[in-house]
Coordinates of C-alpha atoms in Angstrom, one line a residue:
X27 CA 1.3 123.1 -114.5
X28 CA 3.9 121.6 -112.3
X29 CA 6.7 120.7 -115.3
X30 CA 8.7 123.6 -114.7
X31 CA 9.2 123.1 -110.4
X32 CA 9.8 119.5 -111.6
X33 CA 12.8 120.4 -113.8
X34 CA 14.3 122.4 -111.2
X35 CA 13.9 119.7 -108.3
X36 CA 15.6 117.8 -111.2
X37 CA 18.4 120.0 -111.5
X38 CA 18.6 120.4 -107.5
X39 CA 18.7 116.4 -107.6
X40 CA 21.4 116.3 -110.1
X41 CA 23.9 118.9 -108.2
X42 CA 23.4 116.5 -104.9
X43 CA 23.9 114.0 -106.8
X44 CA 26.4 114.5 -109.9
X45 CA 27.0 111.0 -110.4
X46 CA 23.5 109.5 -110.5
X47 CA 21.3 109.3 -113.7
X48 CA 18.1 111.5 -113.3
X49 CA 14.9 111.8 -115.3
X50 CA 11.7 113.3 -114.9
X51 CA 8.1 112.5 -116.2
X52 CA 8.9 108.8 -115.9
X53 CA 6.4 105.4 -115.6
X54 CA 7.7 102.6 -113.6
X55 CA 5.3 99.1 -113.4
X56 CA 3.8 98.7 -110.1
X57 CA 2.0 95.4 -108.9
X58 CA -1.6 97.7 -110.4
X59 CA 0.2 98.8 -113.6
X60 CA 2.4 101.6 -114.3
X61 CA 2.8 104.2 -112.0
X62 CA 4.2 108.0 -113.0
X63 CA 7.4 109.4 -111.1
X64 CA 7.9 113.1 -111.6
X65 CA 11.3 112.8 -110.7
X66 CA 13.6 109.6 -110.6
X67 CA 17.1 109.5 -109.2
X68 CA 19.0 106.0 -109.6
X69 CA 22.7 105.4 -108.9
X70 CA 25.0 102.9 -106.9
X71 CA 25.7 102.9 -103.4
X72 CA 27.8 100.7 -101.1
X73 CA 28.0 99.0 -104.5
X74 CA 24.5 98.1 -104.7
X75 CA 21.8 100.1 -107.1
X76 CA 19.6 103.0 -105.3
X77 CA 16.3 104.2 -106.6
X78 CA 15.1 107.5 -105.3
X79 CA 11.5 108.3 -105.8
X80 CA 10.7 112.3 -105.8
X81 CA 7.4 113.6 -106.1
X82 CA 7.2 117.2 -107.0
X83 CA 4.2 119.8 -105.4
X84 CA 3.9 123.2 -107.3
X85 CA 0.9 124.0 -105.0
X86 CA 0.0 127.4 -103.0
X87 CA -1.0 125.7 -100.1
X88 CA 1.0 123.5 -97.5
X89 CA 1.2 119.6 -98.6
X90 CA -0.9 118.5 -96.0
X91 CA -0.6 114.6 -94.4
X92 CA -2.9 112.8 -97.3
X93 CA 0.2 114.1 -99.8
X94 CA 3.0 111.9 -97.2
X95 CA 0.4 109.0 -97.2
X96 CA 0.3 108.9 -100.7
X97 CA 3.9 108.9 -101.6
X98 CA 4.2 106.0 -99.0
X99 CA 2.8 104.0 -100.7
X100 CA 3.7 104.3 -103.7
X101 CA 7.4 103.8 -102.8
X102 CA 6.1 100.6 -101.9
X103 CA 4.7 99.6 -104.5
X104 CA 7.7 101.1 -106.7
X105 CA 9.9 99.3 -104.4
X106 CA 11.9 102.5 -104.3
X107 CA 15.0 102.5 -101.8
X108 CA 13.8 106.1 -100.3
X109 CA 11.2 108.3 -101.1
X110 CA 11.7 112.8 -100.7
X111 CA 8.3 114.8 -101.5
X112 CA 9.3 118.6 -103.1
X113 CA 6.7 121.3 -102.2
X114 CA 6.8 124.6 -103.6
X115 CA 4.6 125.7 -100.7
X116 CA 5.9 124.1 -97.5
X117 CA 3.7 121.8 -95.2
X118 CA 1.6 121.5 -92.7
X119 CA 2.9 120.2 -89.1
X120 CA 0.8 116.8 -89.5
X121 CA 2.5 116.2 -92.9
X122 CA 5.9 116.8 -91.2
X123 CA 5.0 114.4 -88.2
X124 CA 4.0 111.9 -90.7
X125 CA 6.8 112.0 -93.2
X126 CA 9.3 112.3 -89.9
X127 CA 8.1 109.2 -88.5
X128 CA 7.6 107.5 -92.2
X129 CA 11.5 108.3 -93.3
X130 CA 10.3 110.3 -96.2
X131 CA 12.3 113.6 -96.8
X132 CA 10.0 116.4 -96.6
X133 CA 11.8 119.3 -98.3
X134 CA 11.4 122.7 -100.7
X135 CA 14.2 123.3 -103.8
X136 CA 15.7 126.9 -103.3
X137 CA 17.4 128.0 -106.3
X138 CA 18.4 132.5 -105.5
X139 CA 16.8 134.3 -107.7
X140 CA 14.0 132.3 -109.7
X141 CA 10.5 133.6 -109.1
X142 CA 9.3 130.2 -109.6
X143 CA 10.7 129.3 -106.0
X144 CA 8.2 130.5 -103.2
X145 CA 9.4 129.7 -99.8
X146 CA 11.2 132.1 -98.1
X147 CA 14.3 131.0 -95.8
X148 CA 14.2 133.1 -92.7
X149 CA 16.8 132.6 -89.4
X150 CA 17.3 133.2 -86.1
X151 CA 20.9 135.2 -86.0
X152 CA 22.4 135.4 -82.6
X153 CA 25.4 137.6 -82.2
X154 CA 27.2 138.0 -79.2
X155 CA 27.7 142.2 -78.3
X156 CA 30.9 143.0 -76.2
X157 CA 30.6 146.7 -74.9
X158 CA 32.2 149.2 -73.1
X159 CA 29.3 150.6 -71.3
X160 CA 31.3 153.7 -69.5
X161 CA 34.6 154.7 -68.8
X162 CA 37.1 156.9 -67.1
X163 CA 40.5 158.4 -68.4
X164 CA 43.1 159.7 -65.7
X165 CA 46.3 161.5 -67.7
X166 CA 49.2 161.6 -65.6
X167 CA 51.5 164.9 -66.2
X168 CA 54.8 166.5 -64.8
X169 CA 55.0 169.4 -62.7
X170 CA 55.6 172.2 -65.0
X171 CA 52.1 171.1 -66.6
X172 CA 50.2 171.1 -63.7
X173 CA 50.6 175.6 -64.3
X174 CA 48.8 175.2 -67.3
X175 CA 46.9 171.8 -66.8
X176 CA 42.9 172.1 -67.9
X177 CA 40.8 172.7 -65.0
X178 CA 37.9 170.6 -66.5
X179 CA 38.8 168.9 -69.9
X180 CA 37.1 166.0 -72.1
X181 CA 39.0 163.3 -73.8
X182 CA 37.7 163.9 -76.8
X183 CA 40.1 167.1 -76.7
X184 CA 43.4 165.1 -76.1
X185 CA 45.4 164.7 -78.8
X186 CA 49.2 163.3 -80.0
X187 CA 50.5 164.9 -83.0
X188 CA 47.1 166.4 -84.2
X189 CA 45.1 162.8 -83.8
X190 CA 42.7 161.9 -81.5
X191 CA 44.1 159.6 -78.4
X192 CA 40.1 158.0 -78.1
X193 CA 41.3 156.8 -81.9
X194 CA 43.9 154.5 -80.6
X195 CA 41.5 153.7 -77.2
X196 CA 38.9 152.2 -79.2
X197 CA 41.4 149.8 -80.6
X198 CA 42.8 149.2 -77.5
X199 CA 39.2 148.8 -75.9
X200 CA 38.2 146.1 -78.7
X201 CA 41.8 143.9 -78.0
X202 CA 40.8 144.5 -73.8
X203 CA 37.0 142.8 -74.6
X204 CA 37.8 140.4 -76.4
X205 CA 41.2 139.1 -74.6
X206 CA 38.9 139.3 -71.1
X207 CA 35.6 138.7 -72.2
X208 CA 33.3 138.7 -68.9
X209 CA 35.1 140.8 -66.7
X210 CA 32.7 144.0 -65.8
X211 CA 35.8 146.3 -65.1
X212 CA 39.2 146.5 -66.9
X213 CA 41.6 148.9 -65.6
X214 CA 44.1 149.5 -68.1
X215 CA 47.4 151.7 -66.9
X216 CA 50.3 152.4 -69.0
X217 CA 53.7 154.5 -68.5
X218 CA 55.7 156.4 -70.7
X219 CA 59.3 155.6 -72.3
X220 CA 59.6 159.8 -71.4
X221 CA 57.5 162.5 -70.8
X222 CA 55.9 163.4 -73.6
X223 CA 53.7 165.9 -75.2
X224 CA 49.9 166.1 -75.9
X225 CA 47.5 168.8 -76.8
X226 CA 44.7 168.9 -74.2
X227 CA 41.6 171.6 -74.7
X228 CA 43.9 173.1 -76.9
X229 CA 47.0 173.4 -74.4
X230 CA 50.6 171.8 -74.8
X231 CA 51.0 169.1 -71.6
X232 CA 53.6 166.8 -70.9
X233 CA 52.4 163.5 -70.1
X234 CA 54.0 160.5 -68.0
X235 CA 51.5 157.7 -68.6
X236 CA 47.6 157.2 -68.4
X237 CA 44.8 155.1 -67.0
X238 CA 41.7 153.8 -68.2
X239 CA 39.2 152.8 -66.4
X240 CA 36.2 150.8 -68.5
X241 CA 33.1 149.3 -67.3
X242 CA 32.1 146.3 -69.8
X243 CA 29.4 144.0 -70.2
X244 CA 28.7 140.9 -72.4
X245 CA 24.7 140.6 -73.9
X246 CA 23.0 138.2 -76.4
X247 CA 21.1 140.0 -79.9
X248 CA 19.3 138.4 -82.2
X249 CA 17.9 139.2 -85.6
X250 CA 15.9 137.4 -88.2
X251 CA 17.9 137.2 -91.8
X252 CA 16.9 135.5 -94.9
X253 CA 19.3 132.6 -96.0
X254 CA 19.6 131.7 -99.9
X255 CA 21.6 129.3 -102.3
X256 CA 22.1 129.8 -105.7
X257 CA 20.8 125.8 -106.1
X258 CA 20.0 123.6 -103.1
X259 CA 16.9 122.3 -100.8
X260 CA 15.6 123.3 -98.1
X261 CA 14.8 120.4 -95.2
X262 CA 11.5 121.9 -93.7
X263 CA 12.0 118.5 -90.9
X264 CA 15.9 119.8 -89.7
X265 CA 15.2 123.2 -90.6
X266 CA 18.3 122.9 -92.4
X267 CA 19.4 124.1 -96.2
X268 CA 21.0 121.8 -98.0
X269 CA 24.2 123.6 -100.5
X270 CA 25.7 121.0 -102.8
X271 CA 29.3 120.9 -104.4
X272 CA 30.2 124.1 -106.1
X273 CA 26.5 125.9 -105.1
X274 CA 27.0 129.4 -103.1
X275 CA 24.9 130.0 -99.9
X276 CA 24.0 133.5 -99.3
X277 CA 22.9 135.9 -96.2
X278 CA 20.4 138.8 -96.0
X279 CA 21.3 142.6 -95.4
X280 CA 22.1 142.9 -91.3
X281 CA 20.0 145.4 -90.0
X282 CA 22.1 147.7 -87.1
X283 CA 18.8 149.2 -86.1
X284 CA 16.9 146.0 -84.9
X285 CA 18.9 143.8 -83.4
X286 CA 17.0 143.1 -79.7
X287 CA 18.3 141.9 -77.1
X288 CA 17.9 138.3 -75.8
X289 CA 17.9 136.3 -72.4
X290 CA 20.7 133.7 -72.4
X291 CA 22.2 131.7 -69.8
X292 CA 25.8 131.1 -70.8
X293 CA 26.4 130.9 -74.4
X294 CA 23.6 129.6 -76.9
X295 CA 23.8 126.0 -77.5
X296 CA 24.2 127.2 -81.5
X297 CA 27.6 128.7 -80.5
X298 CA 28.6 125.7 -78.5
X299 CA 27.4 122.3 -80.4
X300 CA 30.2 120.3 -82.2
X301 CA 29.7 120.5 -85.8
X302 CA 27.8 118.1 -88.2
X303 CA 30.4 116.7 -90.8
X304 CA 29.8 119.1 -93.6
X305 CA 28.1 121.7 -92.0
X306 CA 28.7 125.2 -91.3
X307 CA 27.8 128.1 -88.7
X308 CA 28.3 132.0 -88.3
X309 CA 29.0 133.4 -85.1
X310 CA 28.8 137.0 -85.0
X311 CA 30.1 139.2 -82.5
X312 CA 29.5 142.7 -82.1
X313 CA 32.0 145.0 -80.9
X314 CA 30.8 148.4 -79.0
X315 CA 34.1 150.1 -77.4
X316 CA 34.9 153.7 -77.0
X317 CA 33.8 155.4 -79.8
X318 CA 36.5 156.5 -82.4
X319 CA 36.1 160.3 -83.5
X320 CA 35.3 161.7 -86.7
X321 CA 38.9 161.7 -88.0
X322 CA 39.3 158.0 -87.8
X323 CA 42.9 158.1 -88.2
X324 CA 45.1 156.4 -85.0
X325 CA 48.0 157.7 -83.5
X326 CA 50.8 155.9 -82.4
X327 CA 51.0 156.0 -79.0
X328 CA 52.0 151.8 -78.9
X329 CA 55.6 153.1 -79.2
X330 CA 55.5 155.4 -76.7
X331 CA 54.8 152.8 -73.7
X332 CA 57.2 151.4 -72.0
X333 CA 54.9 149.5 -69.1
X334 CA 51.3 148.5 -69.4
X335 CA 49.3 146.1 -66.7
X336 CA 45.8 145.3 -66.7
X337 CA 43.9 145.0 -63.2
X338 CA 40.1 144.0 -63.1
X339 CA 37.9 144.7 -60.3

């Protein structure tokens, strides 16, 4: 019943280890006779000859601690070099004590894809969200437009040759949060090369510079996504997936709607912690500035500055 998991552990074997000669069904002499190996794995290294013994599980419930007790011994009595138990099913926290403390690998194949593989590989994804959580634009004008300047006006009416100005703020927002990440207010003022004119409520003004006043704030999200890989293992000890040479690792849909926020003091230690040779992370940030409009198109109002400062308070 368990032939077909076995063949796939053996193919997850041989893309770990593409050097190393691999069979399955196998019956190695033990000190009481011959004993069967579902999966052996023998190759060279540091110049010597290593024997790994794998025993394969195609069960529907958890490999419990007998299952780790079992393979122990027989790696003994195989004189195997290290021992890895394969469960289609996961196991059981005693199991994973025991085979932690034992040295014996404790670990599910993953293979994207193929109904025969059961587990499902879910994570914690932390993203960091920089916002713009309110903010104020003052428009500075010559005389002559103070006649016909708007009484009361929004800044979703301003507009430079027909595009919408909160176009080219929310780009300008996004550079401002991430260049001062942690500051809760970001007062942004710019001048002018000349006066120059806008549409405001639908009125012609002539305009000499701007502020922007933002008040920003940096917050921890979280969401649980499902990991795959097209061929690889799954360490249910490190909670880690193993992706060999020339295998692809894959991510779940990110759902917008349920990320929830999270209590964190700092930055998570997953953001911070050096690196494992040969492993990878994904930090995520989220980016929340002032909202582009409908017409996403960006006007160029970059060439029209000719001072800018940036004042926090």
């Amino acid at each position: 019943a368990g032939e077909e998991y076995q063949e796939l552990v053996a193919l997850v074997a041989k893309a770990l280890n593409p050097d190393a000669e691999i069979k399955t069904g196998q019956w190695i002499e033990g000190p009481d006779g011959k004993r069967e190996v579902d999966v052996e794995v023998r190759g060279i290294v540091d110049g010597k000859p290593h024997f790994v013994y794998i025993e394969c599980k195609d069960w529907k419930s958890p490999v419990d601690i007998q299952a780790i007790d079992n393979i122990d011994s027989k790696r003994l009595d195989l004189s195997a070099n290290s021992a890895i138990l394969y469960s289609n099913s996961g196991f059981t926290k005693k199991a994973l004590r025991k085979a932690e403390r034992k040295g014996i690998g404790a670990v599910s194949a993953i293979s994207a894809g193929n109904n025969l593989v059961r587990p499902v590989i879910e994570r914690e994804l932390v993203a960091k969200k920089l916002s713009v959580d309110k903010f104020k634009l003052t428009l500075y004008h010559n005389e002559e437009s103070s006649k016909n300047f708007p009484a009361k006006w929004d800044h979703t009416s301003l507009l430079y040759n027909d595009l919408p100005f909160d176009n080219w703020l929310n780009a300008l927002s996004s550079q401002l949060l991430q260049k001062y990440e942690g500051e809760v207010r970001i007062v942004e003022m710019a001048a002018f090369k000349q006066e120059t004119p806008f549409t405001l409520e639908g009125v012609s003004v002539m305009l000499r510079g701007f502020k922007v006043e933002m008040e920003c704030s940096r917050s921890w999200m979280s969401q649980r996504i499902r990991e795959d890989v097209s061929l690889g293992l799954y360490n249910h000890i490190t909670c880690q997936l193993i992706i060999p040479s020339k295998q692809s690792w894959s991510m779940g849909w990110i759902d917008q709607e349920v990320w929830e926020e999270i209590a964190v003091e700092g930055e998570p230690e997953d953001w911070t912690k050096p690196l494992e040779l040969g492993s990878f992370r994904v930090n995520l940030i989220l980016m929340n500035p002032i909202p582009k409009q409908a017409d996403t198109s960006v006007p160029s109002i970059d060439d029209l500055i000719s001072e800018r400062r940036t004042d926090f308070e």
